[in-house]
Structures are given as structure tokens and as C-alpha cells.
Amino acid sequence: MKVIVLYASRYGSTKEIAEFIAETFRRQGVAADARSVGAAPRLDDYDAVVIGSAVYMGHWMGDAVEFVRQNRAALADRPVWLFSSGPLQLGQEVTSTEDPGLEPKEIGEFREAIHPRDHRVFFGALDPAKLGFSHRLIRKLPAGRDLLPEGDFRNWDDIEAWTGGILRALAVPAES
Ligand SMILES: Cc1cc2nc3c(=O)[nH]c(=O)nc-3n(C[C@H](O)[C@H](O)[C@H](O)COP(=O)(O)O)c2cc1C
């Protein structure tokens, strides 16, 4: 059993989630590699695939969307789990990361195309010092700072628990 954890990450926080998931697999004795989708990894060597992208303006990053579209046949042929790393906080109307309003626009298309076992939204992180020019401008818009607060909101326990569910689905016995 070999798993690949693919990611698209602009500022690194989604990459760190992917690396943590791969490390969680390895701790349970499952070979796992974390790779950027941009590295054009070959899926032939892997039995299962996890793909995650940072979310910007309601969308997965372009290279992750392209990767899923271009590898549709290979992905449809394997068990696949998707995750999105985005929200920095929940609003008054959105009270859970399972709220459909937080689902990136492409996930419906991916459900049809590759039948993922699950799609999960995780909290993300934002370090204003890292932001590129256009993202810095967006954050300067009225309400920008309220919508995009600074901080690291990633919940490693949630991510570990979700990975545990994947291990169980792949019938990997938990190590004590
Ligand atoms: C300009 C901007 C727009 C964003 N738009 C969204 C969004 O629409 N939905 C969301 O859930 N998160 C949004 N985020 C939060 C990012 O997805 C979050 O910071 C994520 O952890 C970044 O991942 P990365 O470090 O891997 O690039 C936005 C962040 C910025 C800076």
C-alpha cells in the first residue's frame, strides 16, 4: 500500500497540512509521499490518493484543478480523498466547516468526475507578511481584514482524525 498526498499551496500552509497527513500515514506503517501537483507526479506507483488545495475567492488553485482534470481517468480508478484548506474563521451564518457555502466551486465537478470518497474543509492560516501584492490589496478592501484575519487556525487534531478515517477505509490496522 502506497499513498500520495498531493497539494497546491500559495503560501505553504496547505503544503504543511499535506506533509502532516503523509507523516501520519507513515507513523501507521503506510508508505506515503507528499508532492506538489505542480511537480507532475505519476500516479501509477500509488494505490490511493489524497489531494488538497488552498482556497482563494471560493476556488481551488488552478494547478490543482488542472491536475484533477488531466488525471481524471487515473483518479477515477483509485480511492481518492479531497481536502480544502481555507476558512480562517466562521461567520454568523456559517457555523461549521461542513457548511456547503464553504465548499470550493470545483468540488461538485470533481464528485462527478472522480467519485472521491470524501471532501473535507480544514481551517487555514494567514501570515500578512507573506502575502503577494494582489492579496495584500484584497485584504485592504473594506471588511478585508475582518474576512481574512491573521493567524494560524489549522486544527491538527481534526486533520489527524480525518487521516485516521482514511487509514481505516484502506483497512490499515491502527498501531498502538
Ligand atoms: C486574498 C485571499 C482570499 C482568500 N479567499 C478564501 C476563500 O474564498 N475561501 C476560503 O475558505 N479561504 C480563503 N482564503 C484563506 C486561504 O485559503 C488560507 O489562508 C489558506 O490557509 C492559504 O493556504 P496556503 O498557505 O497553502 O496558500 C483567502 C486568503 C486570501 C489571502
GROMACS .gro file of C-alpha atoms and ligand atoms in nm:
model
  207
    1MET     CA    1   0.000   0.000   0.000
    2LYS     CA    2   0.144   0.335  -0.106
    3VAL     CA    3  -0.033   0.670  -0.076
    4ILE     CA    4   0.043   1.003  -0.241
    5VAL     CA    5  -0.068   1.325  -0.075
    6LEU     CA    6  -0.083   1.599  -0.338
    7TYR     CA    7  -0.117   1.966  -0.264
    8ALA     CA    8  -0.149   2.311  -0.417
    9SER     CA    9  -0.037   2.583  -0.179
   10ARG     CA   10   0.038   2.951  -0.239
   11TYR     CA   11   0.197   3.039   0.095
   12GLY     CA   12   0.288   2.699   0.239
   13SER     CA   13   0.019   2.625   0.497
   14THR     CA   14  -0.161   2.368   0.277
   15LYS     CA   15   0.175   2.211   0.195
   16GLU     CA   16   0.233   2.165   0.569
   17ILE     CA   17  -0.109   2.001   0.605
   18ALA     CA   18  -0.021   1.759   0.322
   19GLU     CA   19   0.315   1.681   0.483
   20PHE     CA   20   0.146   1.620   0.818
   21ILE     CA   21  -0.105   1.380   0.655
   22ALA     CA   22   0.178   1.191   0.483
   23GLU     CA   23   0.370   1.172   0.811
   24THR     CA   24   0.055   1.041   0.987
   25PHE     CA   25   0.034   0.762   0.727
   26ARG     CA   26   0.400   0.675   0.774
   27ARG     CA   27   0.360   0.662   1.154
   28GLN     CA   28   0.099   0.390   1.094
   29GLY     CA   29   0.340   0.197   0.871
   30VAL     CA   30   0.194   0.309   0.537
   31ALA     CA   31   0.436   0.442   0.275
   32ALA     CA   32   0.329   0.794   0.182
   33ASP     CA   33   0.478   1.081  -0.019
   34ALA     CA   34   0.367   1.444  -0.011
   35ARG     CA   35   0.415   1.615  -0.350
   36SER     CA   36   0.311   1.938  -0.515
   37VAL     CA   37   0.063   1.891  -0.801
   38GLY     CA   38   0.296   2.118  -0.998
   39ALA     CA   39   0.568   1.852  -0.984
   40ALA     CA   40   0.350   1.645  -1.223
   41PRO     CA   41   0.373   1.330  -1.011
   42ARG     CA   42   0.288   0.996  -1.176
   43LEU     CA   43   0.002   0.817  -1.008
   44ASP     CA   44   0.090   0.470  -1.140
   45ASP     CA   45   0.303   0.391  -0.835
   46TYR     CA   46   0.028   0.471  -0.584
   47ASP     CA   47  -0.274   0.279  -0.457
   48ALA     CA   48  -0.458   0.572  -0.302
   49VAL     CA   49  -0.452   0.949  -0.347
   50VAL     CA   50  -0.521   1.246  -0.119
   51ILE     CA   51  -0.542   1.586  -0.292
   52GLY     CA   52  -0.568   1.918  -0.114
   53SER     CA   53  -0.571   2.278  -0.226
   54ALA     CA   54  -0.571   2.615  -0.063
   55VAL     CA   55  -0.891   2.809  -0.142
   56TYR     CA   56  -0.882   3.158  -0.290
   57MET     CA   57  -1.200   3.352  -0.369
   58GLY     CA   58  -1.405   3.035  -0.344
   59HIS     CA   59  -1.189   2.831  -0.583
   60TRP     CA   60  -0.923   2.563  -0.564
   61MET     CA   61  -0.589   2.679  -0.702
   62GLY     CA   62  -0.560   2.650  -1.080
   63ASP     CA   63  -0.281   2.391  -1.088
   64ALA     CA   64  -0.478   2.157  -0.860
   65VAL     CA   65  -0.790   2.193  -1.077
   66GLU     CA   66  -0.582   2.122  -1.390
   67PHE     CA   67  -0.421   1.821  -1.224
   68VAL     CA   68  -0.757   1.664  -1.139
   69ARG     CA   69  -0.893   1.729  -1.490
   70GLN     CA   70  -0.582   1.594  -1.664
   71ASN     CA   71  -0.558   1.284  -1.445
   72ARG     CA   72  -0.929   1.216  -1.432
   73ALA     CA   73  -0.904   0.855  -1.556
   74ALA     CA   74  -0.625   0.753  -1.316
   75LEU     CA   75  -0.803   0.923  -1.024
   76ALA     CA   76  -1.139   0.764  -1.104
   77ASP     CA   77  -0.957   0.430  -1.091
   78ARG     CA   78  -0.823   0.475  -0.735
   79PRO     CA   79  -0.962   0.564  -0.395
   80VAL     CA   80  -0.929   0.943  -0.367
   81TRP     CA   81  -0.985   1.181  -0.076
   82LEU     CA   82  -1.001   1.558  -0.121
   83PHE     CA   83  -0.941   1.838   0.123
   84SER     CA   84  -0.960   2.215   0.101
   85SER     CA   85  -0.770   2.448   0.327
   86GLY     CA   86  -0.937   2.783   0.356
   87PRO     CA   87  -1.156   2.937   0.609
   88LEU     CA   88  -0.982   3.141   0.874
   89GLN     CA   89  -1.297   3.186   1.077
   90LEU     CA   90  -1.667   3.101   1.064
   91GLY     CA   91  -1.930   3.373   1.030
   92GLN     CA   92  -2.272   3.416   1.183
   93GLU     CA   93  -2.440   3.227   0.903
   94VAL     CA   94  -2.168   2.968   0.854
   95THR     CA   95  -2.131   2.775   1.177
   96SER     CA   96  -1.938   2.467   1.063
   97THR     CA   97  -1.667   2.376   0.814
   98GLU     CA   98  -1.924   2.131   0.674
   99ASP     CA   99  -2.144   2.420   0.560
  100PRO     CA  100  -2.200   2.379   0.183
  101GLY     CA  101  -2.129   2.750   0.143
  102LEU     CA  102  -1.762   2.685   0.219
  103GLU     CA  103  -1.726   2.420  -0.049
  104PRO     CA  104  -1.499   2.541  -0.330
  105LYS     CA  105  -1.671   2.575  -0.668
  106GLU     CA  106  -1.490   2.282  -0.832
  107ILE     CA  107  -1.583   2.012  -0.582
  108GLY     CA  108  -1.918   1.931  -0.747
  109GLU     CA  109  -1.740   1.874  -1.079
  110PHE     CA  110  -1.482   1.652  -0.908
  111ARG     CA  111  -1.753   1.443  -0.739
  112GLU     CA  112  -1.898   1.367  -1.081
  113ALA     CA  113  -1.564   1.307  -1.249
  114ILE     CA  114  -1.361   1.105  -0.999
  115HIS     CA  115  -1.604   0.999  -0.722
  116PRO     CA  116  -1.386   1.092  -0.423
  117ARG     CA  117  -1.456   0.904  -0.101
  118ASP     CA  118  -1.478   1.232   0.087
  119HIS     CA  119  -1.410   1.604   0.068
  120ARG     CA  120  -1.320   1.785   0.389
  121VAL     CA  121  -1.269   2.157   0.458
  122PHE     CA  122  -0.995   2.243   0.709
  123PHE     CA  123  -0.920   2.578   0.865
  124GLY     CA  124  -0.620   2.754   0.710
  125ALA     CA  125  -0.359   3.008   0.808
  126LEU     CA  126  -0.273   3.361   0.702
  127ASP     CA  127   0.051   3.547   0.760
  128PRO     CA  128   0.012   3.903   0.621
  129ALA     CA  129   0.390   3.934   0.583
  130LYS     CA  130   0.389   3.657   0.321
  131LEU     CA  131   0.104   3.788   0.104
  132GLY     CA  132   0.170   3.880  -0.258
  133PHE     CA  133   0.075   4.222  -0.391
  134SER     CA  134  -0.280   4.145  -0.511
  135HIS     CA  135  -0.372   3.951  -0.198
  136ARG     CA  136  -0.243   4.234   0.016
  137LEU     CA  137  -0.469   4.472  -0.177
  138ILE     CA  138  -0.773   4.246  -0.131
  139ARG     CA  139  -0.706   4.242   0.240
  140LYS     CA  140  -0.701   4.621   0.241
  141LEU     CA  141  -1.055   4.640   0.098
  142PRO     CA  142  -1.331   4.736   0.343
  143ALA     CA  143  -1.401   4.428   0.559
  144GLY     CA  144  -1.092   4.257   0.412
  145ARG     CA  145  -0.920   4.224   0.747
  146ASP     CA  146  -1.239   4.102   0.914
  147LEU     CA  147  -1.293   3.837   0.647
  148LEU     CA  148  -0.925   3.740   0.633
  149PRO     CA  149  -0.786   3.762   0.985
  150GLU     CA  150  -0.422   3.700   1.060
  151GLY     CA  151  -0.336   3.375   1.235
  152ASP     CA  152  -0.284   3.001   1.214
  153PHE     CA  153  -0.622   2.833   1.256
  154ARG     CA  154  -0.522   2.484   1.140
  155ASN     CA  155  -0.663   2.215   1.367
  156TRP     CA  156  -0.409   1.932   1.366
  157ASP     CA  157  -0.633   1.705   1.575
  158ASP     CA  158  -0.908   1.730   1.311
  159ILE     CA  159  -0.659   1.662   1.033
  160GLU     CA  160  -0.515   1.362   1.218
  161ALA     CA  161  -0.863   1.223   1.287
  162TRP     CA  162  -0.960   1.258   0.920
  163THR     CA  163  -0.641   1.078   0.817
  164GLY     CA  164  -0.730   0.803   1.066
  165GLY     CA  165  -1.060   0.758   0.881
  166ILE     CA  166  -0.870   0.715   0.554
  167LEU     CA  167  -0.643   0.455   0.716
  168ARG     CA  168  -0.950   0.265   0.838
  169ALA     CA  169  -1.111   0.282   0.493
  170LEU     CA  170  -0.789   0.142   0.347
  171ALA     CA  171  -0.811  -0.131   0.613
  172VAL     CA  172  -0.478  -0.042   0.773
  173PRO     CA  173  -0.485  -0.162   1.136
  174ALA     CA  174  -0.407   0.114   1.389
  175GLU     CA  175  -0.067   0.079   1.561
  176SER     CA  176  -0.079   0.105   1.938
  177LIG     C1  177  -0.687   3.706  -0.082
  177LIG     C2  178  -0.732   3.584  -0.010
  177LIG     C3  179  -0.852   3.524  -0.045
  177LIG     C4  180  -0.896   3.410   0.023
  177LIG     N1  181  -1.016   3.354  -0.013
  177LIG     C5  182  -1.062   3.247   0.055
  177LIG     C6  183  -1.188   3.187   0.022
  177LIG     O1  184  -1.257   3.228  -0.071
  177LIG     N2  185  -1.230   3.081   0.094
  177LIG     C7  186  -1.157   3.031   0.197
  177LIG     O2  187  -1.201   2.936   0.261
  177LIG     N3  188  -1.035   3.083   0.229
  177LIG     C8  189  -0.987   3.190   0.161
  177LIG     N4  190  -0.865   3.244   0.193
  177LIG     C9  191  -0.786   3.185   0.301
  177LIG    C10  192  -0.678   3.090   0.248
  177LIG     O3  193  -0.737   2.983   0.181
  177LIG    C11  194  -0.595   3.039   0.368
  177LIG     O4  195  -0.516   3.146   0.411
  177LIG    C12  196  -0.511   2.918   0.332
  177LIG     O5  197  -0.467   2.854   0.450
  177LIG    C13  198  -0.391   2.955   0.246
  177LIG     O6  199  -0.320   2.838   0.211
  177LIG     P1  200  -0.169   2.841   0.157
  177LIG     O7  201  -0.082   2.896   0.269
  177LIG     O8  202  -0.140   2.696   0.131
  177LIG     O9  203  -0.165   2.924   0.034
  177LIG    C14  204  -0.817   3.355   0.127
  177LIG    C15  205  -0.694   3.414   0.159
  177LIG    C16  206  -0.652   3.527   0.094
  177LIG    C17  207  -0.521   3.590   0.131
   0.00000   0.00000   0.00000
